[in-house]
mmCIF file of C-alpha atoms in Angstrom:
data_model
loop_
_atom_site.group_PDB
_atom_site.id
_atom_site.type_symbol
_atom_site.label_atom_id
_atom_site.label_comp_id
_atom_site.label_asym_id
_atom_site.label_seq_id
_atom_site.Cartn_x
_atom_site.Cartn_y
_atom_site.Cartn_z
ATOM 1 C CA MET E 1 33.947 -4.530 -6.937
ATOM 2 C CA LYS E 2 31.142 -3.874 -4.503
ATOM 3 C CA ARG E 3 28.572 -5.448 -6.826
ATOM 4 C CA ARG E 4 30.763 -8.552 -7.169
ATOM 5 C CA MET E 5 31.027 -8.857 -3.392
ATOM 6 C CA LEU E 6 27.233 -8.554 -3.054
ATOM 7 C CA SER E 7 26.705 -11.205 -5.718
ATOM 8 C CA ALA E 8 29.190 -13.540 -4.057
ATOM 9 C CA ALA E 9 27.532 -13.067 -0.699
ATOM 10 C CA PHE E 10 24.140 -13.716 -2.246
ATOM 11 C CA MET E 11 25.301 -16.938 -3.912
ATOM 12 C CA LEU E 12 26.874 -18.093 -0.659
ATOM 13 C CA GLY E 13 23.574 -17.425 1.085
ATOM 14 C CA LEU E 14 21.757 -19.510 -1.509
ATOM 15 C CA ALA E 15 24.203 -22.368 -1.037
ATOM 16 C CA VAL E 16 23.803 -22.311 2.749
ATOM 17 C CA SER E 17 20.019 -22.056 2.584
ATOM 18 C CA ALA E 18 19.890 -24.992 0.157
ATOM 19 C CA THR E 19 21.336 -27.221 2.875
ATOM 20 C CA LEU E 20 18.491 -26.403 5.269
ATOM 21 C CA PRO E 21 15.213 -28.316 5.233
ATOM 22 C CA LEU E 22 12.686 -26.504 3.057
ATOM 23 C CA GLN E 23 10.084 -26.625 5.809
ATOM 24 C CA ALA E 24 12.462 -24.955 8.274
ATOM 25 C CA GLN E 25 13.227 -22.210 5.754
ATOM 26 C CA ALA E 26 9.528 -21.519 5.207
ATOM 27 C CA GLU E 27 8.686 -21.586 8.918
ATOM 28 C CA GLY E 28 11.448 -19.106 9.683
ATOM 29 C CA LYS E 29 10.090 -16.409 7.386
ATOM 30 C CA ARG E 30 7.472 -13.803 8.234
ATOM 31 C CA LYS E 31 4.423 -14.414 6.070
ATOM 32 C CA VAL E 32 2.594 -11.535 4.429
ATOM 33 C CA ILE E 33 -0.126 -10.866 1.896
ATOM 34 C CA ILE E 34 0.309 -7.497 0.190
ATOM 35 C CA ASP E 35 -3.092 -5.986 -0.619
ATOM 36 C CA ASP E 36 -2.615 -2.958 -2.827
ATOM 37 C CA ASP E 37 -3.687 -0.681 -5.666
ATOM 38 C CA ILE E 38 -0.181 -0.934 -7.145
ATOM 39 C CA GLY E 39 0.233 1.607 -9.933
ATOM 40 C CA GLY E 40 3.708 0.635 -11.097
ATOM 41 C CA PRO E 41 7.027 -0.735 -9.819
ATOM 42 C CA ARG E 42 6.889 0.639 -6.263
ATOM 43 C CA ALA E 43 9.266 0.297 -3.335
ATOM 44 C CA ALA E 44 6.361 -0.397 -0.977
ATOM 45 C CA GLN E 45 5.891 -3.870 -2.430
ATOM 46 C CA LEU E 46 9.492 -4.458 -3.495
ATOM 47 C CA MET E 47 10.884 -3.824 0.000
ATOM 48 C CA ALA E 48 8.852 -6.724 1.372
ATOM 49 C CA ILE E 49 9.721 -8.958 -1.591
ATOM 50 C CA GLN E 50 13.424 -8.146 -1.186
ATOM 51 C CA SER E 51 13.523 -8.704 2.575
ATOM 52 C CA PRO E 52 15.383 -12.012 3.212
ATOM 53 C CA ASP E 53 13.222 -12.981 6.189
ATOM 54 C CA VAL E 54 9.875 -12.382 4.477
ATOM 55 C CA GLU E 55 7.708 -14.748 2.450
ATOM 56 C CA VAL E 56 5.239 -12.867 0.269
ATOM 57 C CA LEU E 57 2.380 -15.327 -0.101
ATOM 58 C CA GLY E 58 0.692 -13.255 -2.783
ATOM 59 C CA ILE E 59 -0.217 -9.777 -3.976
ATOM 60 C CA THR E 60 -3.956 -9.155 -3.960
ATOM 61 C CA ILE E 61 -5.050 -6.289 -6.175
ATOM 62 C CA VAL E 62 -7.747 -3.661 -5.657
ATOM 63 C CA SER E 63 -8.795 -0.517 -7.485
ATOM 64 C CA GLY E 64 -7.927 2.841 -5.997
ATOM 65 C CA SER E 65 -5.290 5.168 -7.355
ATOM 66 C CA THR E 66 -5.731 3.328 -10.651
ATOM 67 C CA TRP E 67 -8.113 0.608 -11.795
ATOM 68 C CA ARG E 68 -7.704 -3.018 -10.762
ATOM 69 C CA ASP E 69 -6.922 -4.440 -14.200
ATOM 70 C CA GLU E 70 -4.181 -1.893 -14.836
ATOM 71 C CA ASN E 71 -2.804 -2.583 -11.357
ATOM 72 C CA ILE E 72 -2.741 -6.311 -12.083
ATOM 73 C CA ALA E 73 -0.714 -5.675 -15.234
ATOM 74 C CA HIS E 74 1.786 -3.507 -13.329
ATOM 75 C CA ALA E 75 2.198 -6.155 -10.629
ATOM 76 C CA LEU E 76 2.680 -8.999 -13.097
ATOM 77 C CA ARG E 77 5.207 -7.077 -15.171
ATOM 78 C CA THR E 78 7.169 -5.981 -12.102
ATOM 79 C CA LEU E 79 7.447 -9.566 -10.874
ATOM 80 C CA GLU E 80 8.534 -10.739 -14.338
ATOM 81 C CA VAL E 81 11.338 -8.189 -14.543
ATOM 82 C CA ILE E 82 12.718 -8.982 -11.082
ATOM 83 C CA GLY E 83 12.459 -12.747 -11.572
ATOM 84 C CA ARG E 84 9.717 -13.306 -8.984
ATOM 85 C CA SER E 85 6.783 -14.573 -11.012
ATOM 86 C CA ASP E 86 6.539 -17.341 -8.413
ATOM 87 C CA ILE E 87 4.584 -14.803 -6.308
ATOM 88 C CA PRO E 88 0.930 -15.008 -7.367
ATOM 89 C CA VAL E 89 -1.032 -11.900 -8.328
ATOM 90 C CA ILE E 90 -4.682 -12.287 -7.361
ATOM 91 C CA PRO E 91 -7.486 -10.101 -8.748
ATOM 92 C CA GLY E 92 -9.677 -8.402 -6.174
ATOM 93 C CA SER E 93 -12.439 -5.842 -6.282
ATOM 94 C CA THR E 94 -12.849 -3.458 -9.206
ATOM 95 C CA PHE E 95 -15.352 -1.171 -7.459
ATOM 96 C CA PRO E 96 -15.910 -0.048 -3.854
ATOM 97 C CA LEU E 97 -18.679 -1.673 -1.818
ATOM 98 C CA LEU E 98 -21.090 1.273 -2.106
ATOM 99 C CA ASN E 99 -19.247 4.350 -3.306
ATOM 100 C CA THR E 100 -19.409 5.207 -7.004
ATOM 101 C CA GLN E 101 -18.108 7.881 -9.345
ATOM 102 C CA GLU E 102 -21.609 9.298 -9.725
ATOM 103 C CA ALA E 103 -22.109 9.391 -5.944
ATOM 104 C CA THR E 104 -18.796 11.198 -5.649
ATOM 105 C CA ARG E 105 -19.927 13.779 -8.196
ATOM 106 C CA ARG E 106 -23.151 14.315 -6.220
ATOM 107 C CA TRP E 107 -21.133 14.736 -3.038
ATOM 108 C CA GLU E 108 -18.846 17.279 -4.720
ATOM 109 C CA ALA E 109 -21.873 19.259 -5.919
ATOM 110 C CA LEU E 110 -22.951 19.595 -2.291
ATOM 111 C CA TYR E 111 -19.669 19.936 -0.413
ATOM 112 C CA GLY E 112 -16.953 21.004 -2.861
ATOM 113 C CA LYS E 113 -14.302 19.353 -5.001
ATOM 114 C CA LEU E 114 -12.121 16.585 -3.658
ATOM 115 C CA TYR E 115 -8.396 17.094 -4.141
ATOM 116 C CA TYR E 116 -7.860 13.565 -5.388
ATOM 117 C CA LYS E 117 -10.254 10.835 -6.532
ATOM 118 C CA GLY E 118 -7.863 8.136 -7.733
ATOM 119 C CA ALA E 119 -9.140 6.279 -10.790
ATOM 120 C CA TRP E 120 -12.119 8.671 -10.909
ATOM 121 C CA THR E 121 -9.922 11.749 -11.312
ATOM 122 C CA ASP E 122 -11.100 13.088 -14.654
ATOM 123 C CA GLU E 123 -10.043 16.727 -14.155
ATOM 124 C CA LYS E 124 -6.652 18.273 -14.716
ATOM 125 C CA TRP E 125 -4.562 19.388 -11.769
ATOM 126 C CA PRO E 126 -4.520 23.144 -11.052
ATOM 127 C CA ASP E 127 -1.998 25.239 -12.969
ATOM 128 C CA GLY E 128 1.451 25.031 -11.470
ATOM 129 C CA THR E 129 1.076 21.514 -10.084
ATOM 130 C CA ILE E 130 4.415 19.717 -10.353
ATOM 131 C CA GLN E 131 3.174 16.125 -10.561
ATOM 132 C CA SER E 132 2.141 14.548 -13.856
ATOM 133 C CA GLN E 133 -1.495 14.841 -14.903
ATOM 134 C CA PRO E 134 -3.886 11.925 -14.185
ATOM 135 C CA ASN E 135 -4.429 9.346 -16.922
ATOM 136 C CA TYR E 136 -8.188 8.902 -16.756
ATOM 137 C CA HIS E 137 -9.717 5.878 -18.518
ATOM 138 C CA ALA E 138 -12.454 3.263 -18.169
ATOM 139 C CA HIS E 139 -12.175 0.513 -15.576
ATOM 140 C CA ASP E 140 -11.837 -2.288 -18.142
ATOM 141 C CA PHE E 141 -9.130 -0.631 -20.249
ATOM 142 C CA VAL E 142 -5.442 -1.339 -19.641
ATOM 143 C CA PRO E 143 -3.163 1.278 -21.215
ATOM 144 C CA GLN E 144 0.283 0.500 -22.547
ATOM 145 C CA LEU E 145 2.560 0.281 -19.504
ATOM 146 C CA PRO E 146 5.825 2.250 -19.488
ATOM 147 C CA GLU E 147 7.653 -0.831 -18.193
ATOM 148 C CA GLY E 148 6.113 -3.057 -20.877
ATOM 149 C CA MET E 149 3.098 -5.344 -20.930
ATOM 150 C CA PRO E 150 3.186 -8.586 -18.911
ATOM 151 C CA HIS E 151 3.434 -12.045 -20.454
ATOM 152 C CA THR E 152 2.213 -13.923 -17.377
ATOM 153 C CA LYS E 153 -1.365 -14.212 -16.162
ATOM 154 C CA PRO E 154 -2.957 -13.490 -12.789
ATOM 155 C CA SER E 155 -4.371 -16.182 -10.554
ATOM 156 C CA SER E 156 -7.853 -17.477 -11.308
ATOM 157 C CA GLU E 157 -8.705 -17.218 -7.611
ATOM 158 C CA ILE E 158 -10.522 -14.244 -6.089
ATOM 159 C CA ALA E 159 -8.535 -12.063 -3.671
ATOM 160 C CA ALA E 160 -10.885 -12.461 -0.709
ATOM 161 C CA ASN E 161 -10.897 -16.257 -1.085
ATOM 162 C CA PHE E 162 -7.098 -16.315 -1.375
ATOM 163 C CA MET E 163 -6.749 -14.288 1.818
ATOM 164 C CA ILE E 164 -9.129 -16.545 3.703
ATOM 165 C CA ARG E 165 -7.416 -19.690 2.447
ATOM 166 C CA LYS E 166 -3.947 -18.496 3.403
ATOM 167 C CA VAL E 167 -4.746 -17.315 6.925
ATOM 168 C CA HIS E 168 -6.324 -20.689 7.645
ATOM 169 C CA GLU E 169 -3.363 -22.498 6.083
ATOM 170 C CA PHE E 170 -1.044 -20.569 8.417
ATOM 171 C CA PRO E 171 -3.196 -19.597 11.426
ATOM 172 C CA GLY E 172 -1.757 -16.787 13.517
ATOM 173 C CA GLN E 173 1.167 -16.261 11.095
ATOM 174 C CA VAL E 174 -0.086 -14.114 8.207
ATOM 175 C CA THR E 175 0.137 -10.323 8.189
ATOM 176 C CA ILE E 176 -2.225 -8.443 5.900
ATOM 177 C CA LEU E 177 -0.238 -5.453 4.614
ATOM 178 C CA ALA E 178 -2.941 -3.225 3.145
ATOM 179 C CA THR E 179 -1.627 -0.190 1.308
ATOM 180 C CA GLY E 180 -4.669 0.568 -0.843
ATOM 181 C CA PRO E 181 -8.409 0.821 -0.164
ATOM 182 C CA MET E 182 -9.632 -2.041 2.004
ATOM 183 C CA THR E 183 -12.369 -3.470 -0.224
ATOM 184 C CA ASN E 184 -10.726 -6.907 -0.493
ATOM 185 C CA VAL E 185 -10.155 -7.057 3.255
ATOM 186 C CA ALA E 186 -13.779 -6.168 3.974
ATOM 187 C CA LEU E 187 -15.001 -8.840 1.571
ATOM 188 C CA ALA E 188 -12.808 -11.475 3.246
ATOM 189 C CA ILE E 189 -14.194 -10.467 6.658
ATOM 190 C CA SER E 190 -17.769 -10.591 5.350
ATOM 191 C CA LEU E 191 -17.286 -14.029 3.794
ATOM 192 C CA ASP E 192 -15.464 -15.507 6.800
ATOM 193 C CA PRO E 193 -16.181 -13.985 10.242
ATOM 194 C CA SER E 194 -13.115 -15.812 11.624
ATOM 195 C CA PHE E 195 -10.753 -14.292 9.037
ATOM 196 C CA ALA E 196 -9.446 -11.325 11.038
ATOM 197 C CA ALA E 197 -8.981 -13.296 14.242
ATOM 198 C CA THR E 198 -7.151 -16.077 12.379
ATOM 199 C CA ALA E 199 -4.623 -13.690 10.817
ATOM 200 C CA LYS E 200 -1.619 -12.485 12.781
ATOM 201 C CA GLU E 201 -2.360 -8.774 12.269
ATOM 202 C CA ILE E 202 -3.210 -6.054 9.810
ATOM 203 C CA VAL E 203 -0.813 -3.211 9.029
ATOM 204 C CA TYR E 204 -2.316 -0.588 6.771
ATOM 205 C CA MET E 205 -1.777 2.809 5.210
ATOM 206 C CA GLY E 206 -4.920 4.863 5.482
ATOM 207 C CA GLY E 207 -6.661 7.643 7.318
ATOM 208 C CA SER E 208 -5.479 11.033 8.453
ATOM 209 C CA LEU E 209 -5.443 12.762 11.837
ATOM 210 C CA ASN E 210 -3.824 16.192 11.646
ATOM 211 C CA PRO E 211 -0.887 16.244 9.206
ATOM 212 C CA HIS E 212 1.167 19.364 8.611
ATOM 213 C CA GLN E 213 3.786 20.309 6.055
ATOM 214 C CA VAL E 214 7.236 19.356 7.352
ATOM 215 C CA LEU E 215 9.560 19.536 4.352
ATOM 216 C CA PRO E 216 10.286 22.818 2.539
ATOM 217 C CA SER E 217 10.052 21.498 -1.029
ATOM 218 C CA ALA E 218 7.541 22.688 -3.613
ATOM 219 C CA SER E 219 6.060 19.169 -3.788
ATOM 220 C CA ALA E 220 5.536 19.072 -0.024
ATOM 221 C CA GLU E 221 3.828 22.453 -0.152
ATOM 222 C CA GLN E 222 1.451 21.301 -2.875
ATOM 223 C CA PHE E 223 0.546 18.049 -1.135
ATOM 224 C CA ALA E 224 -0.107 20.005 2.083
ATOM 225 C CA ARG E 225 -2.883 22.022 0.432
ATOM 226 C CA GLU E 226 -5.341 19.224 1.137
ATOM 227 C CA TYR E 227 -4.481 18.926 4.826
ATOM 228 C CA ILE E 228 -4.982 22.620 5.560
ATOM 229 C CA ASN E 229 -8.735 22.434 5.026
ATOM 230 C CA SER E 230 -9.414 18.688 5.242
ATOM 231 C CA PRO E 231 -7.104 17.264 7.925
ATOM 232 C CA ARG E 232 -9.188 14.112 8.458
ATOM 233 C CA LEU E 233 -9.629 13.216 4.793
ATOM 234 C CA GLU E 234 -7.360 10.609 3.161
ATOM 235 C CA PHE E 235 -7.786 8.862 -0.184
ATOM 236 C CA ASN E 236 -7.696 5.161 0.797
ATOM 237 C CA PHE E 237 -10.492 5.684 3.329
ATOM 238 C CA ARG E 238 -12.443 8.025 1.029
ATOM 239 C CA TRP E 239 -12.437 5.629 -1.970
ATOM 240 C CA ASP E 240 -14.295 2.957 0.041
ATOM 241 C CA PRO E 241 -15.359 4.227 3.479
ATOM 242 C CA GLU E 242 -17.704 1.324 4.163
ATOM 243 C CA ALA E 243 -14.947 -1.225 3.526
ATOM 244 C CA ALA E 244 -12.552 0.571 5.852
ATOM 245 C CA LYS E 245 -15.236 0.661 8.558
ATOM 246 C CA ILE E 246 -15.845 -3.094 8.236
ATOM 247 C CA ALA E 247 -12.107 -3.800 8.320
ATOM 248 C CA LEU E 248 -11.381 -1.708 11.401
ATOM 249 C CA ARG E 249 -14.175 -3.063 13.599
ATOM 250 C CA ALA E 250 -13.125 -6.684 12.969
ATOM 251 C CA PRO E 251 -11.471 -8.627 15.832
ATOM 252 C CA TRP E 252 -7.820 -8.477 14.722
ATOM 253 C CA LYS E 253 -5.184 -9.506 17.230
ATOM 254 C CA HIS E 254 -3.116 -6.471 16.309
ATOM 255 C CA ILE E 255 -3.744 -3.390 14.167
ATOM 256 C CA VAL E 256 -1.102 -0.894 13.034
ATOM 257 C CA MET E 257 -2.351 2.250 11.334
ATOM 258 C CA VAL E 258 0.019 4.378 9.257
ATOM 259 C CA PRO E 259 -1.997 7.524 8.515
ATOM 260 C CA ALA E 260 -0.974 10.355 6.214
ATOM 261 C CA ASP E 261 0.581 12.238 9.153
ATOM 262 C CA PRO E 262 4.108 10.713 9.261
ATOM 263 C CA SER E 263 4.402 10.803 5.466
ATOM 264 C CA THR E 264 4.754 14.594 5.477
ATOM 265 C CA ALA E 265 8.328 14.174 6.742
ATOM 266 C CA THR E 266 9.187 11.977 3.733
ATOM 267 C CA GLU E 267 9.690 12.560 0.028
ATOM 268 C CA LEU E 268 11.023 10.472 -2.808
ATOM 269 C CA SER E 269 13.759 12.889 -3.828
ATOM 270 C CA LYS E 270 16.106 12.400 -6.751
ATOM 271 C CA LYS E 271 18.913 11.626 -4.300
ATOM 272 C CA LEU E 272 16.883 8.953 -2.533
ATOM 273 C CA LEU E 273 15.879 7.399 -5.850
ATOM 274 C CA ASP E 274 19.542 7.360 -6.902
ATOM 275 C CA ASP E 275 20.514 5.745 -3.592
ATOM 276 C CA MET E 276 17.809 3.086 -4.017
ATOM 277 C CA THR E 277 18.933 2.156 -7.530
ATOM 278 C CA LYS E 278 22.743 2.172 -7.334
ATOM 279 C CA SER E 279 23.103 -1.571 -7.815
ATOM 280 C CA GLY E 280 22.027 -1.578 -11.456
ATOM 281 C CA THR E 281 20.050 -4.823 -10.996
ATOM 282 C CA PRO E 282 16.957 -5.399 -13.151
ATOM 283 C CA LEU E 283 14.908 -4.233 -10.163
ATOM 284 C CA ALA E 284 16.974 -1.054 -9.790
ATOM 285 C CA GLN E 285 16.765 -0.263 -13.498
ATOM 286 C CA LEU E 286 13.009 -0.867 -13.515
ATOM 287 C CA VAL E 287 12.421 1.461 -10.574
ATOM 288 C CA LYS E 288 14.833 4.095 -11.859
ATOM 289 C CA LYS E 289 13.098 4.320 -15.248
ATOM 290 C CA ASN E 290 9.503 4.173 -14.008
ATOM 291 C CA THR E 291 9.380 6.211 -10.803
ATOM 292 C CA GLU E 292 8.297 9.822 -10.520
ATOM 293 C CA THR E 293 10.010 11.782 -7.747
ATOM 294 C CA GLY E 294 8.426 14.318 -5.419
ATOM 295 C CA PHE E 295 5.819 12.072 -3.787
ATOM 296 C CA PRO E 296 5.492 11.415 -0.054
ATOM 297 C CA LEU E 297 6.318 7.815 0.857
ATOM 298 C CA TRP E 298 2.888 6.802 2.112
ATOM 299 C CA ASP E 299 2.828 3.056 1.394
ATOM 300 C CA GLU E 300 6.570 2.607 1.861
ATOM 301 C CA LEU E 301 6.181 3.746 5.463
ATOM 302 C CA ALA E 302 3.619 1.027 6.145
ATOM 303 C CA THR E 303 5.920 -1.644 4.753
ATOM 304 C CA ALA E 304 8.920 -0.246 6.632
ATOM 305 C CA VAL E 305 7.322 -0.117 10.081
ATOM 306 C CA TRP E 306 6.072 -3.665 9.587
ATOM 307 C CA LEU E 307 9.557 -4.825 8.635
ATOM 308 C CA ASP E 308 11.149 -2.923 11.522
ATOM 309 C CA PRO E 309 8.852 -1.488 14.228
ATOM 310 C CA THR E 310 11.838 0.252 15.864
ATOM 311 C CA LEU E 311 11.526 2.854 13.090
ATOM 312 C CA ILE E 312 8.481 4.218 14.936
ATOM 313 C CA LYS E 313 9.484 7.252 17.009
ATOM 314 C CA GLN E 314 6.026 8.168 18.268
ATOM 315 C CA SER E 315 2.694 6.348 18.291
ATOM 316 C CA ASP E 316 -0.661 6.408 20.072
ATOM 317 C CA GLN E 317 -3.177 3.783 21.055
ATOM 318 C CA LEU E 318 -6.457 4.949 19.544
ATOM 319 C CA TYR E 319 -9.796 3.518 18.563
ATOM 320 C CA VAL E 320 -10.240 4.291 14.869
ATOM 321 C CA SER E 321 -13.261 4.267 12.585
ATOM 322 C CA ILE E 322 -14.625 6.096 9.525
ATOM 323 C CA ASP E 323 -17.528 8.464 8.964
ATOM 324 C CA THR E 324 -19.908 6.675 6.570
ATOM 325 C CA ASP E 325 -22.794 9.146 6.779
ATOM 326 C CA PHE E 326 -23.219 10.724 3.340
ATOM 327 C CA GLY E 327 -22.563 14.226 4.586
ATOM 328 C CA ALA E 328 -19.703 16.679 4.478
ATOM 329 C CA GLY E 329 -17.503 14.315 6.514
ATOM 330 C CA TYR E 330 -18.077 11.196 4.412
ATOM 331 C CA GLY E 331 -14.872 9.136 4.501
ATOM 332 C CA ASN E 332 -13.274 11.182 7.272
ATOM 333 C CA THR E 333 -11.174 9.456 9.930
ATOM 334 C CA LEU E 334 -12.733 9.149 13.391
ATOM 335 C CA SER E 335 -10.530 8.466 16.404
ATOM 336 C CA TRP E 336 -10.793 8.309 20.182
ATOM 337 C CA PRO E 337 -8.452 7.573 23.075
ATOM 338 C CA ALA E 338 -9.640 4.680 25.235
ATOM 339 C CA ALA E 339 -11.315 6.880 27.859
ATOM 340 C CA TYR E 340 -13.510 8.546 25.225
ATOM 341 C CA ALA E 341 -14.204 5.671 22.838
ATOM 342 C CA PRO E 342 -17.894 4.961 22.180
ATOM 343 C CA PRO E 343 -19.365 1.756 23.580
ATOM 344 C CA GLY E 344 -19.985 -1.202 21.318
ATOM 345 C CA LEU E 345 -18.013 -2.724 18.504
ATOM 346 C CA ILE E 346 -17.682 0.102 15.973
ATOM 347 C CA ALA E 347 -13.900 0.236 16.376
ATOM 348 C CA GLN E 348 -10.901 -1.673 17.688
ATOM 349 C CA VAL E 349 -7.790 -0.260 19.311
ATOM 350 C CA SER E 350 -4.952 0.485 16.880
ATOM 351 C CA THR E 351 -1.309 1.433 17.183
ATOM 352 C CA VAL E 352 -1.345 4.721 15.265
ATOM 353 C CA VAL E 353 2.044 5.756 13.911
ATOM 354 C CA ARG E 354 2.660 9.470 14.380
ATOM 355 C CA GLU E 355 6.366 9.852 13.589
ATOM 356 C CA VAL E 356 9.138 7.691 12.159
ATOM 357 C CA ASN E 357 12.938 7.797 12.073
ATOM 358 C CA VAL E 358 13.240 9.105 8.509
ATOM 359 C CA PRO E 359 17.026 8.709 8.049
ATOM 360 C CA ALA E 360 16.857 5.080 9.223
ATOM 361 C CA PHE E 361 13.817 4.507 7.029
ATOM 362 C CA GLU E 362 15.635 5.812 3.953
ATOM 363 C CA LYS E 363 18.668 3.646 4.725
ATOM 364 C CA MET E 364 16.403 0.600 4.913
ATOM 365 C CA MET E 365 14.867 1.441 1.552
ATOM 366 C CA ALA E 366 18.266 1.845 -0.106
ATOM 367 C CA ARG E 367 19.597 -1.384 1.408
ATOM 368 C CA LEU E 368 16.660 -3.582 0.424
ATOM 369 C CA MET E 369 16.194 -2.120 -3.027
ATOM 370 C CA ASN E 370 19.846 -2.722 -3.901
ATOM 371 C CA LEU E 371 19.895 -6.381 -2.894
ATOM 372 C CA PRO E 372 20.335 -8.867 -5.748
ATOM 373 C CA THR E 373 17.193 -10.421 -7.161
ATOM 374 C CA PRO E 374 17.391 -14.199 -7.552
ATOM 375 C CA PRO E 375 15.787 -15.925 -10.517
ATOM 376 C CA ALA E 376 12.304 -17.181 -9.810
ATOM 377 C CA PRO E 377 12.175 -20.890 -8.942
ATOM 378 C CA LYS E 378 10.722 -23.110 -11.640
ATOM 379 C CA LYS E 379 7.219 -24.319 -11.014
#
């Protein structure tokens, strides 16, 4: 009965919206470009797509946790299943600006093993690790996807050019929601010095200040191993430190940083996954079948605080940058309060999220993920 009521309400909403001028509908929505290393059907992207007051202009893809081409395939297939192939998927950078797998190996020989290297992770996890083992492969190989291979194709445009074009098409209206390494963002800034200032803002997941284990689960304990000895090291920054440095010194009107710190109070538990997929829609079934539990909700937090800033319980105003010297701290997060910030333009002030309202955040996830998915409009 509940599903019927939701479907009826959705159809009524479509009928009402159809009577409004198309331009008014578009102008009333919050515009966003999702820039991500999407590794499967993830709530971080789907929450924004499902939000009724959001227009996702496109999903720009970068390498990070997995390689770009595999990420493109995941994004395309996800959009096909949920009936949203009208949202373009735009290929971005395959490699970081300067960092390489060989450079990372040299760094590890000097300073010790990294806990996680994303697409470069060619070792097995230590014995006893709960999470599934990494699926290491070459950058130009796309493995068979659990959710099936896509039938649609990505855009022929380059991610940086797409970003630049869209922020100038809608000056002061476009949020860049960056939940992977910031290579594409840095390239857009380098190609167009007015890019950052023309956008509305950037909201990103990246960096780490001083996270601590909050939850008592075995997964939380294992993820906390990294923070004990490397509190300032976080993967998105470490994959491409130079890109993150370029992105964070650019003249954005507004910057929101979601570091690893607040994620330690979150976990994708079996109960939360069940709550997010109760509706039985194609989206819910896709997520239910292709989501591994036990992970902190890093990227989902970034999307959530952009959708609803009242979820933020504690934040600081800090100047943030990245250590790009090829020493022991390469890729580490640097931060200063205003009174101690260095002179010059190496960093801009950011709203740094320290703590979120987790119960309200989880309710938001469940609500958005259970909304009906309309069929994609015909092109």
